[in-house]
Amino acid sequence: NAGVMQNPRHLVRRRGQEARLRCSPVKGHSHVYWYRQLPEEGLKFMVYLQKENIIDESGMPKERFSAEFPKEGPSILRIQQVVRGDSAAYFCASSPTASSGNTIYFGEGSWLTVV
Amino acid sequence: KNQVEQSPQSLIILEGKNCTLQCNYTVSPFSNLRWYKQDTGRGPVSLTIMTFSENTKSNGRYTATLDADTKQSSLHITASQLSDSASYICVVISDRGSTLGRLYFGRGTQLTVWP
């Protein structure tokens, strides 16, 4: 994984608390994707962002979830009032452009556990 | 509906043996297909990228094939090693129109290589 940094790697939250997951893409990459992987399941698309813009958030739950990719700083996936069903691995990926020929690099994931 | 189906769901082989993993997709419009390897607790790592015009592509002991007419792909692993034990994920990219930047993931084939 060529440089996509996610933190924290592991996060434990009580029901009702907020979880903030951060993703720093590969240097120079302006496209960021967030995916969620539930236990024993495949990766599911959540949101696709470019700098300061949300391009496609069709995979995001309508409530409690939000994402941003500011001009400066990492992309943030924010989950408010977490519930047990939010427990999953959240992966961030980045690419230099949306061009189909580019390799998309994944981070190592952030594991959220809601207790 | 855009879907990616992988088979088998899980596979156990002996070290040194070959195996073939299958991927069928209905994603449209199709741009390219990728195979990723995901070790337990890690992020996916790209193995191959195949565009519409490519039928076969190799990366060391990994050989991917693509039949865009039947919308099928396979990943062949030769002379398997213990380190090949991982989940292999088929990903189809549709990067035009309303699906710009979308990656569609299969649920993966969990490969276990025994000594």
CSV table of C-alpha atoms in Angstrom, one decimal, chain A residues 13-102:
chain,number,residue,atom,x,y,z
A,13,ARG,CA,-16.5,3.5,20.9
A,14,ARG,CA,-19.6,3.1,23.2
A,15,ARG,CA,-23.0,3.3,21.6
A,16,GLY,CA,-24.0,6.9,21.1
A,17,GLN,CA,-20.5,8.3,20.8
A,18,GLU,CA,-18.9,9.8,17.7
A,19,ALA,CA,-16.2,8.1,15.6
A,20,ARG,CA,-13.8,10.1,13.4
A,21,LEU,CA,-11.7,8.2,10.9
A,22,ARG,CA,-8.9,9.9,9.1
A,23,CYS,CA,-7.3,9.2,5.7
A,24,SER,CA,-4.3,10.9,4.3
A,25,PRO,CA,-4.0,9.9,0.6
A,26,VAL,CA,-0.9,9.3,-1.4
A,27,LYS,CA,0.9,12.6,-1.9
A,28,GLY,CA,-0.4,14.2,-5.0
A,29,HIS,CA,-3.6,12.2,-5.1
A,30,SER,CA,-6.8,14.2,-5.2
A,31,HIS,CA,-9.4,11.4,-5.3
A,32,VAL,CA,-10.4,9.6,-2.2
A,33,TYR,CA,-12.8,6.7,-1.7
A,34,TRP,CA,-14.2,5.2,1.5
A,35,TYR,CA,-15.3,1.6,1.8
A,36,ARG,CA,-16.8,-0.4,4.6
A,37,GLN,CA,-16.1,-4.1,5.2
A,38,LEU,CA,-18.4,-5.9,7.5
A,39,PRO,CA,-17.2,-9.2,9.1
A,40,GLU,CA,-17.3,-12.0,6.6
A,41,GLU,CA,-18.4,-9.7,3.8
A,42,GLY,CA,-16.9,-7.8,0.9
A,43,LEU,CA,-16.0,-4.2,0.6
A,44,LYS,CA,-18.9,-1.9,0.0
A,45,PHE,CA,-18.6,1.5,-1.5
A,46,MET,CA,-19.6,4.5,0.7
A,47,VAL,CA,-18.4,7.7,-0.8
A,48,TYR,CA,-16.1,9.2,-3.4
A,49,LEU,CA,-14.6,12.6,-2.9
A,50,GLN,CA,-12.3,15.0,-4.6
A,51,LYS,CA,-10.7,18.0,-2.9
A,52,GLU,CA,-13.5,20.0,-1.2
A,53,ASN,CA,-16.2,18.1,-3.2
A,54,ILE,CA,-18.3,15.1,-2.7
A,55,ILE,CA,-18.7,13.4,-6.1
A,56,ASP,CA,-20.7,10.4,-5.2
A,57,GLU,CA,-22.2,9.6,-1.7
A,58,SER,CA,-24.7,7.0,-2.9
A,59,GLY,CA,-23.2,4.4,-0.6
A,60,MET,CA,-23.4,6.4,2.6
A,61,PRO,CA,-26.2,5.8,5.1
A,62,LYS,CA,-28.6,8.7,5.0
A,63,GLU,CA,-28.2,9.5,8.7
A,64,ARG,CA,-25.3,9.8,11.1
A,65,PHE,CA,-22.6,9.4,8.5
A,66,SER,CA,-20.7,12.2,6.8
A,67,ALA,CA,-17.4,12.6,4.9
A,68,GLU,CA,-15.2,15.5,3.9
A,69,PHE,CA,-12.0,16.1,2.0
A,70,PRO,CA,-10.8,19.6,2.8
A,71,LYS,CA,-8.4,21.6,0.8
A,72,GLU,CA,-5.8,21.1,3.5
A,73,GLY,CA,-5.5,18.0,5.7
A,74,PRO,CA,-6.8,14.5,5.6
A,75,SER,CA,-10.2,13.2,4.5
A,76,ILE,CA,-12.5,12.5,7.5
A,77,LEU,CA,-15.2,9.9,7.8
A,78,ARG,CA,-17.5,10.9,10.7
A,79,ILE,CA,-20.0,8.6,12.3
A,80,GLN,CA,-22.3,10.2,14.9
A,81,GLN,CA,-24.2,8.3,17.6
A,82,VAL,CA,-22.6,5.0,16.7
A,83,VAL,CA,-24.5,1.8,17.0
A,84,ARG,CA,-23.3,-1.8,17.2
A,85,GLY,CA,-24.0,-2.3,13.5
A,86,ASP,CA,-21.4,0.3,12.7
A,87,SER,CA,-18.7,-2.1,13.9
A,88,ALA,CA,-16.6,-2.8,10.8
A,89,ALA,CA,-13.4,-2.1,9.0
A,90,TYR,CA,-13.4,1.1,7.1
A,91,PHE,CA,-10.9,1.4,4.2
A,92,CYS,CA,-9.8,4.5,2.4
A,93,ALA,CA,-8.3,4.4,-1.1
A,94,SER,CA,-6.8,7.1,-3.2
A,95,SER,CA,-5.9,7.7,-6.9
A,96,PRO,CA,-4.3,10.6,-8.8
A,97,THR,CA,-7.3,11.1,-11.0
A,98,ALA,CA,-10.5,9.3,-11.9
A,99,SER,CA,-8.9,7.9,-15.0
A,100,SER,CA,-9.6,4.2,-15.2
A,101,GLY,CA,-5.9,3.3,-16.0
A,102,ASN,CA,-4.6,4.4,-12.6
